[in-house]
mmCIF file of C-alpha atoms and ligand atoms in Angstrom:
data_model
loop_
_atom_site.group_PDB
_atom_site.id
_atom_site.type_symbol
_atom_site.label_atom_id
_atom_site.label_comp_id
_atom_site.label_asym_id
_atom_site.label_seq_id
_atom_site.Cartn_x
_atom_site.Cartn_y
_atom_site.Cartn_z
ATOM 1 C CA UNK A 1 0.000 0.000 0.000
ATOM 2 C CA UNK A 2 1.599 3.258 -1.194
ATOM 3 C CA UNK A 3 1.554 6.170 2.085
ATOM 4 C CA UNK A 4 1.151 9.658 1.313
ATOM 5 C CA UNK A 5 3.922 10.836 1.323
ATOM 6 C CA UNK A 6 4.400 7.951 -1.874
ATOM 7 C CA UNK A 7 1.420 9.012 -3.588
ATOM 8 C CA UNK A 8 2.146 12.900 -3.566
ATOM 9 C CA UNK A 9 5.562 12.626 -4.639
ATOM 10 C CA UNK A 10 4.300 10.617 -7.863
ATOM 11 C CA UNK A 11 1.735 13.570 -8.669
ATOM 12 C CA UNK A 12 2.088 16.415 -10.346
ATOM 13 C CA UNK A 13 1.944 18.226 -7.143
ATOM 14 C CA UNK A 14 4.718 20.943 -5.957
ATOM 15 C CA UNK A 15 7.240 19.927 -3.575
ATOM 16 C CA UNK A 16 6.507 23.022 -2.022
ATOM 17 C CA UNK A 17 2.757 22.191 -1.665
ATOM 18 C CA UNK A 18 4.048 18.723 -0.529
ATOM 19 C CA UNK A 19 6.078 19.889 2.286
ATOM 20 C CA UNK A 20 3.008 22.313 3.675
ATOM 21 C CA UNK A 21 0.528 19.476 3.232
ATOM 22 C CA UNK A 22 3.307 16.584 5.078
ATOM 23 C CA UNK A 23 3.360 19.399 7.471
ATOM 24 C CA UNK A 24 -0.847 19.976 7.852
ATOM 25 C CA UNK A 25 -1.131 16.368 7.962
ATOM 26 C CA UNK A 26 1.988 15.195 10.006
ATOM 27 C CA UNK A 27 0.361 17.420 12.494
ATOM 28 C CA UNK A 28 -3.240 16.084 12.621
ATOM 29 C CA UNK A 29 -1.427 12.775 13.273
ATOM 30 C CA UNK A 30 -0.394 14.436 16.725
ATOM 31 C CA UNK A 31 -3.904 16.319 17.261
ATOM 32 C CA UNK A 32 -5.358 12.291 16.787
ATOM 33 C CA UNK A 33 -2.881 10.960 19.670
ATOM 34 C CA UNK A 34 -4.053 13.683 21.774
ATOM 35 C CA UNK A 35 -7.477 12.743 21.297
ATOM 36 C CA UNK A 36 -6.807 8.966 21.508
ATOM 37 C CA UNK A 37 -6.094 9.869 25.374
ATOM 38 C CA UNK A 38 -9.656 11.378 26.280
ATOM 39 C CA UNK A 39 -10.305 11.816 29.312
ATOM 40 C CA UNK A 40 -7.136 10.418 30.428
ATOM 41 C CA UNK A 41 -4.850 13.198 29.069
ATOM 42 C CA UNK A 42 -7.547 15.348 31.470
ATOM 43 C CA UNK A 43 -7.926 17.650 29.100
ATOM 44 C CA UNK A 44 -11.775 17.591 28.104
ATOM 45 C CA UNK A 45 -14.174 19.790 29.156
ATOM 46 C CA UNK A 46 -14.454 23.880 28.581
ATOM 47 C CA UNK A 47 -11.439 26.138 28.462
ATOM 48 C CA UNK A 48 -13.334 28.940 29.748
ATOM 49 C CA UNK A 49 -12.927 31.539 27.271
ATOM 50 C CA UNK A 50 -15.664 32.169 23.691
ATOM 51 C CA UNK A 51 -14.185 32.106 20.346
ATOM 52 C CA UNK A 52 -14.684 34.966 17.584
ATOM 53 C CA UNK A 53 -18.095 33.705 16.760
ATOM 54 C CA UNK A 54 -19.573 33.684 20.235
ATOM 55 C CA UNK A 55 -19.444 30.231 20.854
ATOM 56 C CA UNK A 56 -17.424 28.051 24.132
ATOM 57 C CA UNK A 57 -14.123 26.784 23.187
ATOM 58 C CA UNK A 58 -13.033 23.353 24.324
ATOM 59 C CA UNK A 59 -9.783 22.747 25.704
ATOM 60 C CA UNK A 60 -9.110 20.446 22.734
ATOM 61 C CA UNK A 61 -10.027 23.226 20.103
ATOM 62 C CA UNK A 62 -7.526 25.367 21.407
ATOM 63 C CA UNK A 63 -4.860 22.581 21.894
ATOM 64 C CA UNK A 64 -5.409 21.502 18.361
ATOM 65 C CA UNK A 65 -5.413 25.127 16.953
ATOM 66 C CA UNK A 66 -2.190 25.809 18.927
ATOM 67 C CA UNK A 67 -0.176 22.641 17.680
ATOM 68 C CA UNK A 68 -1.397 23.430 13.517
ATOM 69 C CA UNK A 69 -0.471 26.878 14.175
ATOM 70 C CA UNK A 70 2.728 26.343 15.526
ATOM 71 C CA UNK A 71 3.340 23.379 12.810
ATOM 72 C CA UNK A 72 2.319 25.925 10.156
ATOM 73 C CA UNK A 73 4.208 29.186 10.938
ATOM 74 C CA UNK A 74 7.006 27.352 11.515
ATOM 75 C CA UNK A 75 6.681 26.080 7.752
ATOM 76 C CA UNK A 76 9.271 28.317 5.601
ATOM 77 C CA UNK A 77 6.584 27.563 2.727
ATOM 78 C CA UNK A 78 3.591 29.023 4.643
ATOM 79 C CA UNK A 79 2.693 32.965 3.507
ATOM 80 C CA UNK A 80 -0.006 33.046 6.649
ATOM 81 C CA UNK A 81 -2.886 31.251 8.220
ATOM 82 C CA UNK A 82 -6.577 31.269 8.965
ATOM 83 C CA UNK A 83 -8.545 29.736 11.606
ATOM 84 C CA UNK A 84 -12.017 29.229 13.484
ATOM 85 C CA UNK A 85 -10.269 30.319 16.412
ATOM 86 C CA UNK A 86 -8.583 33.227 15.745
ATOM 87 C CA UNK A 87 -9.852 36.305 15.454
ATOM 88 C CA UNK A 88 -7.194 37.579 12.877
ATOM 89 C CA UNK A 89 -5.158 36.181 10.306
ATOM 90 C CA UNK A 90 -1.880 35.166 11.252
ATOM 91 C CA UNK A 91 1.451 36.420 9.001
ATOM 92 C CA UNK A 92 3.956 33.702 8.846
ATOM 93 C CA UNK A 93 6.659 34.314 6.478
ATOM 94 C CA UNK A 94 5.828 36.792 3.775
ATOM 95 C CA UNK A 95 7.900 34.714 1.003
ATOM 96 C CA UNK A 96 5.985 31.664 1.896
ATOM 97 C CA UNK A 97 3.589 30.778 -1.162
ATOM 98 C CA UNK A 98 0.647 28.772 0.726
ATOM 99 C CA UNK A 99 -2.296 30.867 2.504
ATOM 100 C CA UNK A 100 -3.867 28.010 4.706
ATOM 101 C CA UNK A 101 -7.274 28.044 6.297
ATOM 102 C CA UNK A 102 -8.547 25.767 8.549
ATOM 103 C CA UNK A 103 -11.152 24.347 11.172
ATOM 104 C CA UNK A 104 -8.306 22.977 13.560
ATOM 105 C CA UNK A 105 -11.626 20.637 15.466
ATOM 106 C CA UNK A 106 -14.637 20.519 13.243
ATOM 107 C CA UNK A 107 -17.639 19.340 15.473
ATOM 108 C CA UNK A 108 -15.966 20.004 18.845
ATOM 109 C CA UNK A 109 -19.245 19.350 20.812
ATOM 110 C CA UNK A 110 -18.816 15.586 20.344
ATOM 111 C CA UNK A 111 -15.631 14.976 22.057
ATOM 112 C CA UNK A 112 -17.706 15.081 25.402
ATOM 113 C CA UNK A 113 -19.136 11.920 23.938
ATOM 114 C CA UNK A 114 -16.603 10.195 22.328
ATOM 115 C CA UNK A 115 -17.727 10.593 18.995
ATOM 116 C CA UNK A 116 -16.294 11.728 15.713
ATOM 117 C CA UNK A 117 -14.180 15.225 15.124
ATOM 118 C CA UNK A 118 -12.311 16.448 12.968
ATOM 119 C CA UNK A 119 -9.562 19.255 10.990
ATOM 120 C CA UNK A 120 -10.852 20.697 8.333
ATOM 121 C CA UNK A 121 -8.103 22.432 5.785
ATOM 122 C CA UNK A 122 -8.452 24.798 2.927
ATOM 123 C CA UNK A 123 -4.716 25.636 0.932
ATOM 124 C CA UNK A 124 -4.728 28.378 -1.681
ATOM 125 C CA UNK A 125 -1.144 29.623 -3.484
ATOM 126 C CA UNK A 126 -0.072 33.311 -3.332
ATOM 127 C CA UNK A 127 3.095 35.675 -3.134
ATOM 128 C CA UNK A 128 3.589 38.785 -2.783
ATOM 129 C CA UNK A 129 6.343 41.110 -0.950
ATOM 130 C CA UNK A 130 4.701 42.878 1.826
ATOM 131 C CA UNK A 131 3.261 40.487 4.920
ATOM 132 C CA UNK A 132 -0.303 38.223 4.106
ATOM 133 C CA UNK A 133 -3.077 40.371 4.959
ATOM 134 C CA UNK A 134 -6.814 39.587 5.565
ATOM 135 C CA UNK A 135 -7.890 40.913 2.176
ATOM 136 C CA UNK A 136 -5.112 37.702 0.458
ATOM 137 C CA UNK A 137 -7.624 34.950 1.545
ATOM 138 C CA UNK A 138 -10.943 36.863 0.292
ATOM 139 C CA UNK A 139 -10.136 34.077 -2.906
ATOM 140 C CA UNK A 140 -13.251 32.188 -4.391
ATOM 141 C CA UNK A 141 -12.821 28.443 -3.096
ATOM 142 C CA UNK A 142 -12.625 27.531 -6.912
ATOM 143 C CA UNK A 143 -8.696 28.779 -6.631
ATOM 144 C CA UNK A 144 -7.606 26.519 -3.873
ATOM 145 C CA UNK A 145 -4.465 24.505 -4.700
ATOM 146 C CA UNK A 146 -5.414 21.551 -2.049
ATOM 147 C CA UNK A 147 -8.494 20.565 0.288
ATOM 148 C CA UNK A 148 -9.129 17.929 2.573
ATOM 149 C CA UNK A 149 -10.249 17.203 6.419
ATOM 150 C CA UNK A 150 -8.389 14.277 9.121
ATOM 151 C CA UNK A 151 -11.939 12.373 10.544
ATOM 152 C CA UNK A 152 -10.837 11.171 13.859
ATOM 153 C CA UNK A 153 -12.884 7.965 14.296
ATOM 154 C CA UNK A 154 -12.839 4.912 15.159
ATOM 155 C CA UNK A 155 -9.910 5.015 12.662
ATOM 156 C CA UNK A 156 -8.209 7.983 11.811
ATOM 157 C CA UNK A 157 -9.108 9.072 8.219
ATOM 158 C CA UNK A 158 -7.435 11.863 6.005
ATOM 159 C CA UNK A 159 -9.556 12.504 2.878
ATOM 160 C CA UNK A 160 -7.209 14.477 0.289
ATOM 161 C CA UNK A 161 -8.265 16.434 -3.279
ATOM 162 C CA UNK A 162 -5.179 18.553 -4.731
ATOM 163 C CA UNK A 163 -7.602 19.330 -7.858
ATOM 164 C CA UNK A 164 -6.970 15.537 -9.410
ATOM 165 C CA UNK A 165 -10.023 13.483 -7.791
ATOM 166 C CA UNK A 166 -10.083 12.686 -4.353
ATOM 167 C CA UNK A 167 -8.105 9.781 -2.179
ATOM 168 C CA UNK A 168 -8.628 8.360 1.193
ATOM 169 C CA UNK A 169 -6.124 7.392 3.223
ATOM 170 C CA UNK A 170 -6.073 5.603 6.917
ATOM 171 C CA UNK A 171 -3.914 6.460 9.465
ATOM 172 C CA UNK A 172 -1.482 3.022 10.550
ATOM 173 C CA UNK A 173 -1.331 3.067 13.834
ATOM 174 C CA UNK A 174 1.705 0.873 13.747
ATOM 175 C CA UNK A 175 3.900 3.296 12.036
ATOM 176 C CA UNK A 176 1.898 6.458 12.397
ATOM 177 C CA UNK A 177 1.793 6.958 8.206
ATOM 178 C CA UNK A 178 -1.415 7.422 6.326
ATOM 179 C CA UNK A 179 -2.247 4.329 3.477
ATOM 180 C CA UNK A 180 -3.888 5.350 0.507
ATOM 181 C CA UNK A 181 -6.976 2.987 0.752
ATOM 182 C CA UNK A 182 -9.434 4.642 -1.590
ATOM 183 C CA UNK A 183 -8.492 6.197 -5.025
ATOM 184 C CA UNK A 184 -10.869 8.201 -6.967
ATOM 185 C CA UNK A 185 -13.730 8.508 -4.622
ATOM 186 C CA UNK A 186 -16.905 9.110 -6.523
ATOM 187 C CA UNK A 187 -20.750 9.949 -5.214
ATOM 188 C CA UNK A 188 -23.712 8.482 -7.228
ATOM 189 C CA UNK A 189 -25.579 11.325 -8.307
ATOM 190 C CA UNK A 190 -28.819 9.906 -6.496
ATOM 191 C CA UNK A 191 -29.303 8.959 -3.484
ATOM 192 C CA UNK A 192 -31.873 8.185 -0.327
ATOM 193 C CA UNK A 193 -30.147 9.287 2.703
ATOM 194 C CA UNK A 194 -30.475 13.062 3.597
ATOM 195 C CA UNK A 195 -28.781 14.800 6.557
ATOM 196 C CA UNK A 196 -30.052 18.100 8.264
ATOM 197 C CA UNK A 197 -31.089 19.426 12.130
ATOM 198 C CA UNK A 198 -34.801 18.580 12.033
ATOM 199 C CA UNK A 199 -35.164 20.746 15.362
ATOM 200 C CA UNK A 200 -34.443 24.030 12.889
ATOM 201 C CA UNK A 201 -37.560 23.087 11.392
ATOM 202 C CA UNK A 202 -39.865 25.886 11.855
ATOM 203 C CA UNK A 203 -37.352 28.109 11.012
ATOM 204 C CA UNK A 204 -36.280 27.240 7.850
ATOM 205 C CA UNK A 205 -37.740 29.030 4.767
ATOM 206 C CA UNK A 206 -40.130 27.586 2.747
ATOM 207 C CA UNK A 207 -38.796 26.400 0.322
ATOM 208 C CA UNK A 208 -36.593 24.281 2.667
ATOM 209 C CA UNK A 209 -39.616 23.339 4.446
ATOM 210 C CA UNK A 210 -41.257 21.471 1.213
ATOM 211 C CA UNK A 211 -38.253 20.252 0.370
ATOM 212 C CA UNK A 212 -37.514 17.962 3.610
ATOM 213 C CA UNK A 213 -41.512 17.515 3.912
ATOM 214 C CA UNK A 214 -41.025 15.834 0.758
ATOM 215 C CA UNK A 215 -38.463 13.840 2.108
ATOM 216 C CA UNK A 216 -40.052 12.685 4.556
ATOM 217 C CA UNK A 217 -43.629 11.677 2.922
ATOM 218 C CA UNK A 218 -41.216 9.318 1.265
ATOM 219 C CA UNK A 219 -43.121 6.937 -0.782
ATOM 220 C CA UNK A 220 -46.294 8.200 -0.269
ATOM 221 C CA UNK A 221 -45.366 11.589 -1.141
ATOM 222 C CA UNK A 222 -44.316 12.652 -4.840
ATOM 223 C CA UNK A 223 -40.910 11.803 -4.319
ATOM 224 C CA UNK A 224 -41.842 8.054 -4.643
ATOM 225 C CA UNK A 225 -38.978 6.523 -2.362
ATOM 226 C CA UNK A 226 -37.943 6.479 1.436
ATOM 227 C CA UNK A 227 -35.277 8.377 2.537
ATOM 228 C CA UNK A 228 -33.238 7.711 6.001
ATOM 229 C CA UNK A 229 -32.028 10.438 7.975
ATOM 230 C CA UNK A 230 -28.398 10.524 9.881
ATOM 231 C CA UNK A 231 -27.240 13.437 11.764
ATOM 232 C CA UNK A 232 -23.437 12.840 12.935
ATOM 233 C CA UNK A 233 -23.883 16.675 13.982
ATOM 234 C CA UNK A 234 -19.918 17.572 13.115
ATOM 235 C CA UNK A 235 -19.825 18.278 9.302
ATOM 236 C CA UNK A 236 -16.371 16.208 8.577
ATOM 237 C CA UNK A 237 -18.286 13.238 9.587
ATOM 238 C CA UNK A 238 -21.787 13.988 7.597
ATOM 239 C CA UNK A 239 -19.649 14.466 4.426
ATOM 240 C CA UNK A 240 -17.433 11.555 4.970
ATOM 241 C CA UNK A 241 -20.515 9.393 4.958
ATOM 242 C CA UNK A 242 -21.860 11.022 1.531
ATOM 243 C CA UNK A 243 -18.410 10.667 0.056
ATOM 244 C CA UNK A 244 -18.137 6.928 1.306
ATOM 245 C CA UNK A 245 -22.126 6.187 0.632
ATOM 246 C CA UNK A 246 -23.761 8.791 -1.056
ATOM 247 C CA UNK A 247 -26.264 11.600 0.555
ATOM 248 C CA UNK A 248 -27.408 14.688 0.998
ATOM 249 C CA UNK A 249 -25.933 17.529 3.494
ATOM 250 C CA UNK A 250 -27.791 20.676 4.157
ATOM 251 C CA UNK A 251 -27.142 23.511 6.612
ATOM 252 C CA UNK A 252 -29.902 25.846 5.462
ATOM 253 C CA UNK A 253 -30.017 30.122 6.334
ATOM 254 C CA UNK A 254 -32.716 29.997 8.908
ATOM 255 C CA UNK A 255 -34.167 33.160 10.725
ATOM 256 C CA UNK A 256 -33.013 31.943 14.176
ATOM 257 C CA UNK A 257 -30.490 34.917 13.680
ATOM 258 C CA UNK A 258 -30.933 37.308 10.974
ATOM 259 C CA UNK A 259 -27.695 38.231 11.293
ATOM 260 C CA UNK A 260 -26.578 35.350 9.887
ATOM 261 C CA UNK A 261 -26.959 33.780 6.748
ATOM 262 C CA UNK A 262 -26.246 30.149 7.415
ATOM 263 C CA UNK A 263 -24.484 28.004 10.279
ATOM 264 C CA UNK A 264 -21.140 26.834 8.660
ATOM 265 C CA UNK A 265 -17.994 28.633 7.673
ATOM 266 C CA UNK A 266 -17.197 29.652 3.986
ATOM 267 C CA UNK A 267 -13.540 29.893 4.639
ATOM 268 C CA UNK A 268 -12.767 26.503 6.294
ATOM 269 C CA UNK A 269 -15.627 24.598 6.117
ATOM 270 C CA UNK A 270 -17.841 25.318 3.107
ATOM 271 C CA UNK A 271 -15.119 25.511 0.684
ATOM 272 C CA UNK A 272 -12.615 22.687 1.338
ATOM 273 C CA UNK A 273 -15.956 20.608 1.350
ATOM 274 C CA UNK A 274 -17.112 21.900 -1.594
ATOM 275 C CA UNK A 275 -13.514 21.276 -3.583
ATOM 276 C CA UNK A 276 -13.858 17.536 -2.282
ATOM 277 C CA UNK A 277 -17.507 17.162 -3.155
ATOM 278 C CA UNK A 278 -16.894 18.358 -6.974
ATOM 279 C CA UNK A 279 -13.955 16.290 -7.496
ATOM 280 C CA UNK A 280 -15.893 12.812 -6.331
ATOM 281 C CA UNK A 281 -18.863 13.924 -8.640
ATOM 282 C CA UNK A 282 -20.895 16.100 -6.347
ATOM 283 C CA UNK A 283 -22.379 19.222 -5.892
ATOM 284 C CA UNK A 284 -21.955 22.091 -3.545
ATOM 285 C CA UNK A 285 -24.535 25.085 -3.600
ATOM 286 C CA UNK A 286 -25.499 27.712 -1.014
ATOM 287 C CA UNK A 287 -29.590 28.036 -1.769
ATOM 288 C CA UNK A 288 -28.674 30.143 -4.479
ATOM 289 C CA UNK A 289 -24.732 29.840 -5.737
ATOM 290 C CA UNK A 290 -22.296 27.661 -5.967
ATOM 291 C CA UNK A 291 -19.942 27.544 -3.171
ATOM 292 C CA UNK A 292 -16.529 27.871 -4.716
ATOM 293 C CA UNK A 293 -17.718 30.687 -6.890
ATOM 294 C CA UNK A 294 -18.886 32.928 -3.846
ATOM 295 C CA UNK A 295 -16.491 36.133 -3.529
ATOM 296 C CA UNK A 296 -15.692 35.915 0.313
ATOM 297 C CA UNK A 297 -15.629 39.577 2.027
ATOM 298 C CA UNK A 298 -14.743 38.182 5.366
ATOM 299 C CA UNK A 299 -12.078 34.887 6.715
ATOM 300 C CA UNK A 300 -15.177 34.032 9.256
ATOM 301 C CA UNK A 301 -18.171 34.706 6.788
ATOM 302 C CA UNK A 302 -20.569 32.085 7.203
ATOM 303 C CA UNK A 303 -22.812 30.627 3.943
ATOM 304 C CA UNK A 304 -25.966 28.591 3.941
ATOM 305 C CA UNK A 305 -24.706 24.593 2.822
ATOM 306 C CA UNK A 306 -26.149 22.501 0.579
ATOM 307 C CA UNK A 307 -24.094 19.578 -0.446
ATOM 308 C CA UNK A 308 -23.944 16.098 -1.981
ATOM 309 C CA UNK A 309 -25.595 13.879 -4.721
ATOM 310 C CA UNK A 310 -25.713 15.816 -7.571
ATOM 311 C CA UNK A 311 -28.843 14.872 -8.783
ATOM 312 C CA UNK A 312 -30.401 15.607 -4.987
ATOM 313 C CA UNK A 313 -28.691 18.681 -4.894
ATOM 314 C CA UNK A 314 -30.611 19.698 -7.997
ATOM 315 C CA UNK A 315 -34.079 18.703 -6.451
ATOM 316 C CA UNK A 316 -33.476 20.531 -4.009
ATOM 317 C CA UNK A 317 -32.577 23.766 -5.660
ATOM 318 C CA UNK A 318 -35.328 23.179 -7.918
ATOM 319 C CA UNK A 319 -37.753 23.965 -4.566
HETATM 320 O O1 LIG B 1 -18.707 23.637 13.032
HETATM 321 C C1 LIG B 1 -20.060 23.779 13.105
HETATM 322 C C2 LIG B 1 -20.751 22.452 13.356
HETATM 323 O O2 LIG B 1 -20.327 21.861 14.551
HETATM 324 C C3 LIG B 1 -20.633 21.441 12.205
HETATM 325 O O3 LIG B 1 -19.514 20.607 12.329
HETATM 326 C C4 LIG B 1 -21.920 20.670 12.293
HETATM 327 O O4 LIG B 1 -22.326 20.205 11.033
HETATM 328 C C5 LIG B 1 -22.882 21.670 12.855
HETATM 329 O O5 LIG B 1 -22.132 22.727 13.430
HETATM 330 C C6 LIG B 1 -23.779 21.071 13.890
HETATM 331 O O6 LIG B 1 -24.813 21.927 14.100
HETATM 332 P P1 LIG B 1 -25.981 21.681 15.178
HETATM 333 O O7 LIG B 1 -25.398 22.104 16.479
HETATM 334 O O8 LIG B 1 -27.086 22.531 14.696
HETATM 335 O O9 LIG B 1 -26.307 20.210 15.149
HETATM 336 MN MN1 LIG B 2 -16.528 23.382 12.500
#
């Protein structure tokens, strides 16, 4: 079985790019021994202080943050970096090519239960002589050089597009490498499995509302099949299923919070997902665009997500 480090040196892919990504990856490796420990590393549980979007950071988010931050600045390769849990951008060394956003723990809420997290990563290219700035990463996902997310599971999963298809690889415990084990994922463009939070219900818009209603009538509705729901409630692990098995993913806008048009992140969640969804065959839209076309005007902007099957995708859009 060929290990990544195999596989990227016989693409077409930069050494440079190589390097950051061994370095991104080499790192999660770390984040998933950490985790491995639970509650026996004592470090579950709050850290006491909010991140930039209001919401309680875990110890674990910050630890994880911390460790790809210091793995990434310290990467002569690396122009800056981007993450859910800091407030700024962070200039690294202005002759470094790679702008690098990411979601350091994806889904943070279920390491109190022992269920599935992950990092979330988002690479774009770009120089330039003066330190990386804010206004660098405002790039439409459809320029990023490299996307992909770590799934810490029951195994330890890094899911990889540089622009060529998509790969999965498992982490060997044994010798701490990740094993290409899937080549050229691909999703069927239909499917009967849909993922959203049903408890958002009421306030969803209309349009969202048929849609799932629909769903649900299953056969006896005019969609004319069942559909199952699954809700893994941390996004790495919702898409993983739909690239492993097919689906549907949606994170509507809902007018819980005008404020804000949809739940997820643009920058480090939205768009990596939305490079690896296109490359296996799927589709990526907000309720009106697709994803890796939007312009961003913010690092932390947050988009409405509607990802998966293409064909599903479609219906959906068509509501
Ligand atoms: O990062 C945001 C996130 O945790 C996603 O990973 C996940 O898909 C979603 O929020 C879960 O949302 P909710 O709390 O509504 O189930
Ligand atoms: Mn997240």
């Amino acid at each position: 079985m060929q290990n990544l480090s195999q596989v990227l040196a016989s693409s077409a892919v930069e050494d440079s790019l190589q390097t950051v990504l061994i370095q991104t990856t080499d790192t999660c490796v770390a984040i998933s021994d950490v985790l491995k420990q639970g509650s026996l590393a004592g470090i579950l549980g709050m850290a006491g202080n909010e991140n930039v979007q209001g919401e309680e950071q875990k110890k674990l988010d910050v630890i994880s943050n911390d460790m790809l931050k210091d793995a990434l600045l310290a990467c002569p390769e690396v122009r800056a970096i981007a993450s859910e849990e800091e407030e700024d951008i962070v200039p690294a060394n202005t002759k470094g090519e790679y702008l690098i956003a990411f979601d350091p723990l994806d889904g943070s809420s279920n390491i109190d239960i022992n269920a599935m997290v992950g990092t979330i990563f988002s690479i774009y290219r770009q120089t330039g002589d003066n330190p990386a700035t804010e206004q660098d990463f405002l790039i439409p996902g459809k320029e990023q050089v490299a996307a992909g997310y770590v799934l810490y599971g029951p195994s330890s999963m890094l899911v990889l597009s540089t622009g060529n298809g998509v790969n999965m690889f498992t982490l060997d415990p044994k010798t701490n490498t990740f094993l290409l084990t899937e080549e050229g994922v691909t999703i069927q463009p239909e499917t009967q499995e849909f993922a959203i939070n049903m408890s958002n219900q009421r306030f969803w818009s209309e349009s969202i509302q048929n849609y799932v209603n629909d769903l649900v009538k299953g056969k006896e509705g005019n969609r004319n099949k069942n559909f199952n729901m699954r809700w893994v409630a941390a996004m790495v692990g919702d898409v993983h299923r739909i690239l492993c098995r097919g689906g549907i993913f949606i994170y509507p806008w809902d007018n819980k919070d005008p404020s804000k048009p949809g739940k997820l992140r643009l920058m480090y969640e939205a768009n990596p997902m939305a490079m690896l969804l296109e490359q296996a065959g799927g589709k990526a839209y907000t309720h009106t665009d697709r994803i890796l076309d939007i312009q961003p005007n913010a690092i932390h902007q947050r988009v409405a997500v509607i990802l998966g099957a293409a064909n599903e995708v479609d219906k959906c859009l068509s509501y």
